[in-house]
Coordinates of C-alpha atoms in Angstrom, one line a residue:
X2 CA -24.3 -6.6 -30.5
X3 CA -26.9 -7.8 -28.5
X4 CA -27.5 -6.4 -25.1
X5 CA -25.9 -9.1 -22.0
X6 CA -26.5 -8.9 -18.4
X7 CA -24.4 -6.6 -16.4
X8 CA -22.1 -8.4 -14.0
X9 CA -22.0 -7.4 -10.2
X10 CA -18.1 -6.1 -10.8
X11 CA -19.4 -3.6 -13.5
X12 CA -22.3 -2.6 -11.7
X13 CA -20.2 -1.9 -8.8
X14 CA -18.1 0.2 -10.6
X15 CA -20.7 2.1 -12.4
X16 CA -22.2 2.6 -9.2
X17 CA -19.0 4.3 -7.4
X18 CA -18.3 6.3 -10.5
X19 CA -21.7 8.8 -9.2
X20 CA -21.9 9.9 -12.5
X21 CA -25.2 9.5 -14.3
X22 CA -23.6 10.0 -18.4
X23 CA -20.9 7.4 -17.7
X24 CA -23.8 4.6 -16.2
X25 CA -25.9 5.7 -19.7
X26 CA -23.1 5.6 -21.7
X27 CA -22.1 2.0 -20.3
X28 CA -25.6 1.0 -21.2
X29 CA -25.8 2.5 -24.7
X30 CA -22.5 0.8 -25.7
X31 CA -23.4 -2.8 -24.9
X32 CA -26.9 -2.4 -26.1
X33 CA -25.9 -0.9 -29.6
X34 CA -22.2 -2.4 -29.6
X35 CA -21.2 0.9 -31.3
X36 CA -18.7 3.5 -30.3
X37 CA -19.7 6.2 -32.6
X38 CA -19.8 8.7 -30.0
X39 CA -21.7 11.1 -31.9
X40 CA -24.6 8.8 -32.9
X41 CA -24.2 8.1 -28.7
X42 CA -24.4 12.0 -28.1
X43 CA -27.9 12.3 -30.4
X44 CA -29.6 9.4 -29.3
X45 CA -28.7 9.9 -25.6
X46 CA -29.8 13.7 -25.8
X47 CA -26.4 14.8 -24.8
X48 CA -23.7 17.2 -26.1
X49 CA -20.8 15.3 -27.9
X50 CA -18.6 17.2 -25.6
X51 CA -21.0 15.1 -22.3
X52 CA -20.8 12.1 -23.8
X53 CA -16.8 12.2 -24.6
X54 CA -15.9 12.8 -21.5
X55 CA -18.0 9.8 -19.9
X56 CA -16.0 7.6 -22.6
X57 CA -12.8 8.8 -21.4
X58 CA -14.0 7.8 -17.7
X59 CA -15.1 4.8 -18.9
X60 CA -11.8 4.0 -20.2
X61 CA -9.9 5.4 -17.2
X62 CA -11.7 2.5 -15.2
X63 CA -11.4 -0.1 -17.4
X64 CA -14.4 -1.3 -18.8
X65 CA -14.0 -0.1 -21.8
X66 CA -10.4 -0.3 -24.1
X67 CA -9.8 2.1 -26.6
X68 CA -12.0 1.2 -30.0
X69 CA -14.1 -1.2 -28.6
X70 CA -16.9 -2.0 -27.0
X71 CA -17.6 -3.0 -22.9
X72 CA -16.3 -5.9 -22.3
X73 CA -18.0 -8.9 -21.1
X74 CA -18.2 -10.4 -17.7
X75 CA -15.5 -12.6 -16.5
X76 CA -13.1 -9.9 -17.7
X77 CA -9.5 -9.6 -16.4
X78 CA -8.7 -6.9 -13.4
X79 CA -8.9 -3.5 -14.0
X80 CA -5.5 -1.7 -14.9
X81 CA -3.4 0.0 -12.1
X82 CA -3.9 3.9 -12.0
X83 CA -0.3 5.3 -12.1
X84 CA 0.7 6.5 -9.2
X85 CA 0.0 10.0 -8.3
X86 CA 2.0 12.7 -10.0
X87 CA 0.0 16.2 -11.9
X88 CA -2.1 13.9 -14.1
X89 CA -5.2 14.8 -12.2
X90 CA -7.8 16.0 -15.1
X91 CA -8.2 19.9 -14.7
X92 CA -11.0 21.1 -13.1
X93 CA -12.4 24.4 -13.2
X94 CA -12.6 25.8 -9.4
X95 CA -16.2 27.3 -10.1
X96 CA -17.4 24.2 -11.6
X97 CA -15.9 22.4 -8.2
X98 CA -17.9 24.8 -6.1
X99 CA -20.9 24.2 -8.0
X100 CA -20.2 20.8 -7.4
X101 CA -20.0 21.2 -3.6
X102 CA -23.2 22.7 -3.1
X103 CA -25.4 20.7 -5.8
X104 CA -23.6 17.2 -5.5
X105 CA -24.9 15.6 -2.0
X106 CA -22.2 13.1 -1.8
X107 CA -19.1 15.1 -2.5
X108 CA -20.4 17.7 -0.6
X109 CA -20.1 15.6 2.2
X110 CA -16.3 14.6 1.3
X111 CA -15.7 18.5 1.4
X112 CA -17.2 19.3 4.9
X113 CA -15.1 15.8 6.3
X114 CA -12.0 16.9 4.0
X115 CA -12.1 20.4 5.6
X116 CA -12.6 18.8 9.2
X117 CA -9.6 16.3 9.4
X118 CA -7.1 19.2 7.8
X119 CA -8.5 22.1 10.0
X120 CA -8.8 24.9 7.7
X121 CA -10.9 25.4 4.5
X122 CA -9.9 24.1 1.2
X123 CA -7.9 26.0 -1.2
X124 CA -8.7 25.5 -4.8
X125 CA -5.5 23.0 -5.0
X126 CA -6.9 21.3 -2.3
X127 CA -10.8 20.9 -3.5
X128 CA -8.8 20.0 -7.0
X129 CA -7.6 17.3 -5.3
X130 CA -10.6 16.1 -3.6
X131 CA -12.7 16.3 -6.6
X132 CA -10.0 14.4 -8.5
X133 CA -10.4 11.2 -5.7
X134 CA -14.3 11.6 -5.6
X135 CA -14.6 12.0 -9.7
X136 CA -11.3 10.3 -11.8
X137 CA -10.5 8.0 -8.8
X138 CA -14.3 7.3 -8.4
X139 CA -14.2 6.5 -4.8
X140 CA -17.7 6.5 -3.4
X141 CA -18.3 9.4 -1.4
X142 CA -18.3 7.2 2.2
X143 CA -15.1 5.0 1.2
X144 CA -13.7 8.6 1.2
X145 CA -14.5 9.5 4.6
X146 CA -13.1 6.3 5.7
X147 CA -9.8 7.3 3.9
X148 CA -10.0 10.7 5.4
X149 CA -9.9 9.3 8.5
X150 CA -7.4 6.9 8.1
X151 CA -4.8 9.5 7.3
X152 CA -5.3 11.0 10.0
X153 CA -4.2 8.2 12.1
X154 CA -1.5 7.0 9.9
X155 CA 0.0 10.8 9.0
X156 CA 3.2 11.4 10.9
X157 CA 2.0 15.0 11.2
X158 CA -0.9 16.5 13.2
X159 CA -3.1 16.8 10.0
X160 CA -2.1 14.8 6.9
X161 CA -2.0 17.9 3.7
X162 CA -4.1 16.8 0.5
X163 CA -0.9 15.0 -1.3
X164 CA -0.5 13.1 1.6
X165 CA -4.3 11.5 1.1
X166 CA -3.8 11.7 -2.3
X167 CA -1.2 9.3 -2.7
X168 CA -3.1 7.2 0.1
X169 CA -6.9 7.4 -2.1
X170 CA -3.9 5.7 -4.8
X171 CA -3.7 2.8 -2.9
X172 CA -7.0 2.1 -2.6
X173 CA -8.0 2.7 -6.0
X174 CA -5.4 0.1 -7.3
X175 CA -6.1 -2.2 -4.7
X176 CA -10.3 -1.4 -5.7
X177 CA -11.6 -0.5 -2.3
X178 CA -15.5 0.6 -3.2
X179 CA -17.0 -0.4 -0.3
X180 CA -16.8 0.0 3.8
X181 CA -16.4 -3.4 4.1
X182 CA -13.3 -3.6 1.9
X183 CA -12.2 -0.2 3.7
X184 CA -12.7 -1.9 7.2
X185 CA -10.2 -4.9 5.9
X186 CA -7.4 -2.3 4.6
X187 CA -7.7 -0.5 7.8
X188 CA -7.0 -3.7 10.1
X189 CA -4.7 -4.7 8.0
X190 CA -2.7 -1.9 7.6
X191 CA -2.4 -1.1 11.5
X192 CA -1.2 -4.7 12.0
X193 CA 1.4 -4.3 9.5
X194 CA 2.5 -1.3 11.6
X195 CA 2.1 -3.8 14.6
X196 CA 4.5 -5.7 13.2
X197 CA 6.9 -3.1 12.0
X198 CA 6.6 -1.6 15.3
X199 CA 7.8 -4.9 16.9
X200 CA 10.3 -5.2 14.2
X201 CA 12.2 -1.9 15.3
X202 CA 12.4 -3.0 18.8
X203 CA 14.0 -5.9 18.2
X204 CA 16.4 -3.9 16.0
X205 CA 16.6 -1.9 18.7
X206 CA 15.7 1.2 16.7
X207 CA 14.2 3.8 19.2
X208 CA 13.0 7.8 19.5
X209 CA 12.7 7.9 15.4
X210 CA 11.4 6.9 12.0
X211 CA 12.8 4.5 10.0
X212 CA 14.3 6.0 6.9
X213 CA 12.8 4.4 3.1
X214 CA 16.0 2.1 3.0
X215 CA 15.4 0.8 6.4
X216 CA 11.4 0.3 5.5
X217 CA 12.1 -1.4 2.2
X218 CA 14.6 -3.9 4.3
X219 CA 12.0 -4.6 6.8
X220 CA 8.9 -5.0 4.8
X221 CA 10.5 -7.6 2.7
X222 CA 11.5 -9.6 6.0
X223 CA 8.1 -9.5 7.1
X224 CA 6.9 -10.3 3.8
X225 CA 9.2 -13.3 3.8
X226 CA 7.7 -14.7 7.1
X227 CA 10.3 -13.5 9.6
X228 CA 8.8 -12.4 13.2
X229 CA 10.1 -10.3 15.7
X230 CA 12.2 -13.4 17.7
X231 CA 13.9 -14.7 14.4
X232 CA 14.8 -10.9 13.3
X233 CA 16.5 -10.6 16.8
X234 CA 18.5 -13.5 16.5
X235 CA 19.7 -12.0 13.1
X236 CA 20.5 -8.6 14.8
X237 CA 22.4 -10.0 17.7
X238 CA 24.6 -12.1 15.2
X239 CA 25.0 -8.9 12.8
X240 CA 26.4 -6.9 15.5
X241 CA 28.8 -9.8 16.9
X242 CA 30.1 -10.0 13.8
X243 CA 30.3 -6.8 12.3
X244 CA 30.2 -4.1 14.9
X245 CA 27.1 -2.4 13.7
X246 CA 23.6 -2.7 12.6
X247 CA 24.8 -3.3 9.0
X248 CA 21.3 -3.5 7.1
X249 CA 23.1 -5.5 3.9
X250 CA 24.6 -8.3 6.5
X251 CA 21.7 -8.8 8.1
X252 CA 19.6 -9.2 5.1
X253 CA 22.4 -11.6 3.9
X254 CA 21.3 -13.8 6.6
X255 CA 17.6 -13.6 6.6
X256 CA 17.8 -14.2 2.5
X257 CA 20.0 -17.5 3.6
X258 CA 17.4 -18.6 6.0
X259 CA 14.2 -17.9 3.8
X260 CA 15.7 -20.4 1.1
X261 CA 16.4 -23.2 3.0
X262 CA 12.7 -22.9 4.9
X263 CA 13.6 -21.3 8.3
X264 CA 11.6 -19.0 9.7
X265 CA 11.1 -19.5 13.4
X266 CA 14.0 -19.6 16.6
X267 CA 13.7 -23.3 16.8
X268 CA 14.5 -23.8 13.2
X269 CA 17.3 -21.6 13.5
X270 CA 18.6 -23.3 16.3
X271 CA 18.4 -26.9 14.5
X272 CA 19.0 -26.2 11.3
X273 CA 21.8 -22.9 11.9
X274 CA 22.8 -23.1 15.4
X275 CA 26.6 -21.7 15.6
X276 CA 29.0 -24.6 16.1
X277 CA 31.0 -24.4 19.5
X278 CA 34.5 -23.5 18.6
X279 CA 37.5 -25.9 20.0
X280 CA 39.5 -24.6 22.6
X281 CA 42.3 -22.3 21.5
X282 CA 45.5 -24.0 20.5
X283 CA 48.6 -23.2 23.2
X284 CA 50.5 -20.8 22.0
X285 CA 53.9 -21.2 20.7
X286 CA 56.8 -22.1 23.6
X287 CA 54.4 -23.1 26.2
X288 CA 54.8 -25.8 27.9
X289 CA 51.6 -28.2 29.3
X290 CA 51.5 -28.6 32.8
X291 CA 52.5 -32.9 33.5
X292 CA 50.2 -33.2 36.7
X293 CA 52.0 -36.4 38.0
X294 CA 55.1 -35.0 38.0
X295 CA 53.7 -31.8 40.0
X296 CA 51.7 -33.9 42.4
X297 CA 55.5 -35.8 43.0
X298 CA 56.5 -32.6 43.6
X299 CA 54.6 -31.7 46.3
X300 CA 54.7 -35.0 48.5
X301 CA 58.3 -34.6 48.9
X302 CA 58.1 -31.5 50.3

Protein backbone atom coordinates (compact mmCIF):
# COMPACT_ATOMS: atom_id res chain seq x y z
CA UNK A 1 0.00 0.00 0.00
CA UNK A 2 1.44 3.04 -0.85
CA UNK A 3 1.78 5.80 1.60
CA UNK A 4 -1.41 8.78 0.99
CA UNK A 5 -1.53 12.14 2.56
CA UNK A 6 -3.07 12.40 5.96
CA UNK A 7 -6.34 14.28 6.02
CA UNK A 8 -6.85 17.25 8.52
CA UNK A 9 -9.74 14.95 10.36
CA UNK A 10 -7.03 12.20 11.04
CA UNK A 11 -4.42 14.43 11.95
CA UNK A 12 -6.68 16.02 14.32
CA UNK A 13 -7.45 13.03 15.89
CA UNK A 14 -3.95 11.81 16.14
CA UNK A 15 -3.18 14.95 17.53
CA UNK A 16 -5.77 14.82 20.64
CA UNK A 17 -4.97 11.18 21.21
CA UNK A 18 -1.31 12.70 23.10
CA UNK A 19 0.06 9.54 22.55
CA UNK A 20 3.30 9.24 20.60
CA UNK A 21 2.93 4.91 19.75
CA UNK A 22 -0.64 5.49 18.50
CA UNK A 23 0.64 8.71 15.94
CA UNK A 24 3.68 6.04 14.90
CA UNK A 25 1.53 3.28 14.68
CA UNK A 26 -1.00 5.30 12.34
CA UNK A 27 2.04 6.08 10.22
CA UNK A 28 3.49 2.63 9.95
CA UNK A 29 0.13 1.12 8.89
CA UNK A 30 -0.63 3.30 5.89
CA UNK A 31 2.93 3.37 4.87
CA UNK A 32 3.38 -0.54 4.93
CA UNK A 33 -0.53 -1.32 4.54
CA UNK A 34 0.21 -4.30 6.93
CA UNK A 35 -1.25 -5.06 10.27
CA UNK A 36 1.20 -7.68 11.40
CA UNK A 37 1.63 -6.14 14.67
CA UNK A 38 4.65 -7.96 15.41
CA UNK A 39 6.55 -7.02 12.24
CA UNK A 40 5.06 -3.26 13.49
CA UNK A 41 6.58 -3.92 17.16
CA UNK A 42 10.34 -4.78 15.48
CA UNK A 43 10.47 -2.31 13.02
CA UNK A 44 9.10 0.50 15.30
CA UNK A 45 11.54 -0.59 18.23
CA UNK A 46 8.67 -1.25 20.44
CA UNK A 47 7.41 -4.15 22.71
CA UNK A 48 4.47 -6.14 20.99
CA UNK A 49 2.70 -5.43 24.16
CA UNK A 50 3.38 -1.08 23.16
CA UNK A 51 2.33 -1.41 19.96
CA UNK A 52 -1.03 -3.64 20.77
CA UNK A 53 -2.33 -1.40 22.81
CA UNK A 54 -1.89 1.72 20.37
CA UNK A 55 -3.84 -0.65 17.79
CA UNK A 56 -6.63 -1.08 20.17
CA UNK A 57 -6.67 2.87 20.57
CA UNK A 58 -6.57 3.23 17.22
CA UNK A 59 -9.50 1.15 16.79
CA UNK A 60 -11.42 2.63 19.73
CA UNK A 61 -11.30 6.02 17.63
CA UNK A 62 -12.08 4.82 14.48
CA UNK A 63 -9.46 5.06 12.10
CA UNK A 64 -8.71 1.84 11.96
CA UNK A 65 -11.54 -1.38 11.77
CA UNK A 66 -10.66 -4.60 12.92
CA UNK A 67 -8.24 -6.51 10.15
CA UNK A 68 -7.53 -3.67 8.07
CA UNK A 69 -5.65 -1.01 7.39
CA UNK A 70 -6.31 3.08 8.07
CA UNK A 71 -8.70 4.12 6.12
CA UNK A 72 -8.56 6.73 3.62
CA UNK A 73 -9.72 10.31 3.70
CA UNK A 74 -13.28 11.13 2.99
CA UNK A 75 -14.17 8.34 5.45
CA UNK A 76 -17.55 8.12 7.21
CA UNK A 77 -17.96 9.57 10.93
CA UNK A 78 -16.38 8.08 13.61
CA UNK A 79 -18.56 5.45 15.74
CA UNK A 80 -20.40 6.61 18.86
CA UNK A 81 -18.57 5.64 22.19
CA UNK A 82 -21.22 3.76 24.28
CA UNK A 83 -22.30 5.60 26.85
CA UNK A 84 -20.61 5.54 30.05
CA UNK A 85 -20.97 2.42 32.18
CA UNK A 86 -17.47 0.30 33.90
CA UNK A 87 -15.90 -0.08 30.45
CA UNK A 88 -13.26 2.36 31.24
CA UNK A 89 -9.82 0.30 30.39
CA UNK A 90 -8.11 -0.47 33.85
CA UNK A 91 -5.47 1.52 34.84
CA UNK A 92 -2.95 0.86 37.34
CA UNK A 93 -3.07 3.88 40.09
CA UNK A 94 0.92 3.99 40.17
CA UNK A 95 1.19 4.09 36.54
CA UNK A 96 -1.67 7.18 36.78
CA UNK A 97 0.62 8.95 39.26
CA UNK A 98 3.54 8.52 37.18
CA UNK A 99 1.42 9.88 34.60
CA UNK A 100 0.53 13.01 36.68
CA UNK A 101 3.94 14.13 37.39
CA UNK A 102 5.72 13.18 33.92
CA UNK A 103 2.76 13.94 31.48
CA UNK A 104 2.51 17.98 31.23
CA UNK A 105 -0.84 17.99 29.80
CA UNK A 106 -2.77 15.68 32.01
CA UNK A 107 -1.03 16.90 34.81
CA UNK A 108 -2.72 19.99 34.27
CA UNK A 109 -6.31 18.22 33.97
CA UNK A 110 -5.46 16.78 37.55
CA UNK A 111 -4.57 20.14 39.33
CA UNK A 112 -8.10 21.76 37.40
CA UNK A 113 -9.90 18.29 38.16
CA UNK A 114 -8.90 18.63 41.86
CA UNK A 115 -9.84 22.43 41.85
CA UNK A 116 -13.49 22.35 40.53
CA UNK A 117 -14.35 19.15 43.12
CA UNK A 118 -12.50 20.58 46.12
CA UNK A 119 -10.59 17.83 47.57
CA UNK A 120 -7.86 15.58 46.12
CA UNK A 121 -8.54 12.78 43.79
CA UNK A 122 -9.08 9.28 44.91
CA UNK A 123 -7.71 6.59 42.75
CA UNK A 124 -11.49 6.07 41.33
CA UNK A 125 -11.51 9.48 40.65
CA UNK A 126 -7.87 9.94 38.76
CA UNK A 127 -9.23 6.50 37.03
CA UNK A 128 -11.67 8.43 35.76
CA UNK A 129 -9.75 11.34 34.63
CA UNK A 130 -7.16 9.41 33.02
CA UNK A 131 -9.88 7.43 31.24
CA UNK A 132 -11.30 11.04 29.54
CA UNK A 133 -7.69 12.36 28.94
CA UNK A 134 -6.42 8.78 27.45
CA UNK A 135 -9.50 6.36 25.90
CA UNK A 136 -11.73 9.41 25.37
CA UNK A 137 -8.65 11.34 24.00
CA UNK A 138 -9.89 14.65 24.89
CA UNK A 139 -7.00 17.17 24.50
CA UNK A 140 -5.86 18.19 27.76
CA UNK A 141 -7.46 22.09 27.34
CA UNK A 142 -10.95 20.78 25.81
CA UNK A 143 -10.94 19.14 29.35
CA UNK A 144 -10.57 22.05 31.39
CA UNK A 145 -13.26 23.66 29.44
CA UNK A 146 -15.50 20.54 30.37
CA UNK A 147 -14.40 20.78 33.92
CA UNK A 148 -15.71 23.99 34.06
CA UNK A 149 -18.76 23.53 32.43
CA UNK A 150 -19.94 21.08 35.00
CA UNK A 151 -19.47 23.12 37.30
CA UNK A 152 -22.06 25.50 36.09
CA UNK A 153 -24.39 22.97 34.79
CA UNK A 154 -24.11 20.42 38.11
CA UNK A 155 -27.23 20.77 40.29
CA UNK A 156 -24.83 20.24 43.18
CA UNK A 157 -22.17 22.60 44.62
CA UNK A 158 -19.35 20.47 42.95
CA UNK A 159 -20.22 18.01 40.11
CA UNK A 160 -18.52 14.22 41.47
CA UNK A 161 -16.31 12.49 38.61
CA UNK A 162 -19.48 10.30 37.09
CA UNK A 163 -21.18 13.35 36.76
CA UNK A 164 -18.26 14.79 34.29
CA UNK A 165 -17.87 11.59 33.11
CA UNK A 166 -21.00 11.07 31.51
CA UNK A 167 -20.69 14.88 30.35
CA UNK A 168 -16.70 14.25 28.68
CA UNK A 169 -19.43 11.31 26.83
CA UNK A 170 -21.17 13.88 25.19
CA UNK A 171 -18.45 15.51 23.79
CA UNK A 172 -16.65 12.70 22.70
CA UNK A 173 -19.65 11.53 20.53
CA UNK A 174 -20.47 14.83 19.39
CA UNK A 175 -16.14 15.14 18.57
CA UNK A 176 -15.35 18.24 20.49
CA UNK A 177 -11.27 18.45 20.07
CA UNK A 178 -10.98 21.90 20.06
CA UNK A 179 -11.86 25.34 22.22
CA UNK A 180 -13.60 26.51 19.47
CA UNK A 181 -16.00 23.55 19.21
CA UNK A 182 -16.11 23.62 23.19
CA UNK A 183 -17.00 27.43 23.05
CA UNK A 184 -20.12 26.46 20.51
CA UNK A 185 -21.43 23.45 22.96
CA UNK A 186 -21.19 25.78 25.83
CA UNK A 187 -23.48 28.55 24.11
CA UNK A 188 -25.51 26.25 22.97
CA UNK A 189 -26.13 24.21 25.80
CA UNK A 190 -26.93 27.32 28.21
CA UNK A 191 -29.49 28.49 25.59
CA UNK A 192 -31.19 25.27 25.57
CA UNK A 193 -31.47 25.74 29.30
CA UNK A 194 -32.75 29.38 28.31
CA UNK A 195 -35.30 27.88 26.64
CA UNK A 196 -36.21 25.09 29.09
CA UNK A 197 -36.11 27.62 31.69
CA UNK A 198 -38.75 29.77 29.82
CA UNK A 199 -40.54 26.56 29.08
CA UNK A 200 -41.32 25.80 32.84
CA UNK A 201 -42.60 29.12 33.41
CA UNK A 202 -45.03 28.98 31.04
CA UNK A 203 -45.93 25.55 32.47
CA UNK A 204 -45.98 27.22 35.46
CA UNK A 205 -43.60 24.76 37.08
CA UNK A 206 -41.80 26.64 39.95
CA UNK A 207 -39.29 26.02 43.31
CA UNK A 208 -38.08 22.56 41.51
CA UNK A 209 -36.55 20.35 38.87
CA UNK A 210 -38.25 18.83 36.33
CA UNK A 211 -38.34 15.07 36.65
CA UNK A 212 -36.75 12.83 33.31
CA UNK A 213 -40.47 12.33 32.08
CA UNK A 214 -41.10 15.94 32.26
CA UNK A 215 -37.53 16.71 30.43
CA UNK A 216 -38.07 14.15 27.65
CA UNK A 217 -41.74 15.98 27.08
CA UNK A 218 -40.17 19.32 26.83
CA UNK A 219 -37.14 18.75 24.88
CA UNK A 220 -39.09 17.21 22.12
CA UNK A 221 -41.44 20.40 22.00
CA UNK A 222 -38.55 22.52 21.74
CA UNK A 223 -37.09 20.27 19.33
CA UNK A 224 -40.32 20.46 17.29
CA UNK A 225 -40.21 24.34 17.16
CA UNK A 226 -42.61 25.23 19.89
CA UNK A 227 -41.63 28.56 21.96
CA UNK A 228 -42.60 29.60 25.22
CA UNK A 229 -46.12 31.61 23.93
CA UNK A 230 -47.35 28.52 21.81
CA UNK A 231 -46.54 26.08 24.89
CA UNK A 232 -48.75 28.45 27.03
CA UNK A 233 -51.55 28.37 24.93
CA UNK A 234 -51.34 24.48 25.03
CA UNK A 235 -51.13 24.60 29.00
CA UNK A 236 -54.00 26.93 29.40
CA UNK A 237 -56.22 24.60 27.14
CA UNK A 238 -54.88 21.35 29.01
CA UNK A 239 -55.96 22.64 32.19
CA UNK A 240 -59.56 23.89 30.91
CA UNK A 241 -60.09 20.84 29.74
CA UNK A 242 -58.73 18.37 31.95
CA UNK A 243 -58.23 19.79 35.40
CA UNK A 244 -54.50 19.25 35.56
CA UNK A 245 -51.26 19.65 33.88
CA UNK A 246 -51.71 16.28 32.21
CA UNK A 247 -48.27 15.93 30.35
CA UNK A 248 -49.90 13.15 27.71
CA UNK A 249 -52.87 15.81 26.75
CA UNK A 250 -50.84 18.38 26.21
CA UNK A 251 -48.44 16.60 24.09
CA UNK A 252 -51.53 15.39 22.20
CA UNK A 253 -51.93 18.83 21.20
CA UNK A 254 -48.54 20.06 20.43
CA UNK A 255 -48.00 16.56 18.17
CA UNK A 256 -51.54 17.82 16.35
CA UNK A 257 -50.16 21.26 15.72
CA UNK A 258 -46.49 20.19 14.62
CA UNK A 259 -48.19 18.09 11.68
CA UNK A 260 -50.28 20.48 10.20
CA UNK A 261 -47.23 23.30 10.36
CA UNK A 262 -48.25 25.49 13.42
CA UNK A 263 -45.91 26.66 15.44
CA UNK A 264 -46.42 30.23 16.48
CA UNK A 265 -49.78 32.04 18.51
CA UNK A 266 -51.00 33.54 15.26
CA UNK A 267 -51.09 30.25 13.57
CA UNK A 268 -52.79 28.81 16.22
CA UNK A 269 -55.22 31.38 16.35
CA UNK A 270 -56.01 31.08 12.36
CA UNK A 271 -55.53 27.77 11.78
CA UNK A 272 -56.97 26.20 15.65
CA UNK A 273 -58.78 28.99 17.18
CA UNK A 274 -61.70 27.39 19.50
CA UNK A 275 -65.10 27.93 17.76
CA UNK A 276 -67.55 30.17 19.90
CA UNK A 277 -70.18 27.85 21.17
CA UNK A 278 -74.05 28.78 20.50
CA UNK A 279 -75.92 29.97 23.19
CA UNK A 280 -77.41 27.23 25.45
CA UNK A 281 -80.69 25.82 24.42
CA UNK A 282 -83.72 26.84 27.00
CA UNK A 283 -84.31 24.28 29.11
CA UNK A 284 -87.21 22.17 29.08
CA UNK A 285 -90.84 23.93 30.26
CA UNK A 286 -89.59 27.37 29.86
CA UNK A 287 -91.32 29.63 28.32
CA UNK A 288 -89.67 32.79 26.03
CA UNK A 289 -90.59 36.02 27.13
CA UNK A 290 -93.18 37.65 23.98
CA UNK A 291 -91.91 41.40 24.51
CA UNK A 292 -95.03 42.89 22.68
CA UNK A 293 -97.27 41.38 24.75
CA UNK A 294 -95.37 42.62 27.99
CA UNK A 295 -94.82 46.04 26.65
CA UNK A 296 -99.09 45.86 26.20
CA UNK A 297 -98.96 44.97 29.54
CA UNK A 298 -97.48 47.75 30.96
CA UNK A 299 -99.28 50.77 29.09
CA UNK A 300 -102.43 49.70 30.55
CA UNK A 301 -101.42 49.97 33.78
Amino acid sequence: MQCCPMDNFTADKLLAAHDGDVALLYIYLLRTGSDELESAARDLCRTLGEVSAAYEKLQRMGLISDGSAPAEAGREPLPRHPEPAEELPEYETEDLVRRSREDAGFAAVVQEAQKVLGHVLSSSDLKRLFGIYDYLALPPEVILMLLNHCVSTSKSRRPSMRYIEKEAYVWANREILSLEQAEEYIRQSRERQADIGRAKAALNIQGRELTATEGKYIASWLDMGFGEDCLAIAYDRTVTNTGALKWSYMNKILLSWHEKGIHTPAEVQEKDGRRRSAPPPAKTGEKAIDMDKLKSIMNTM
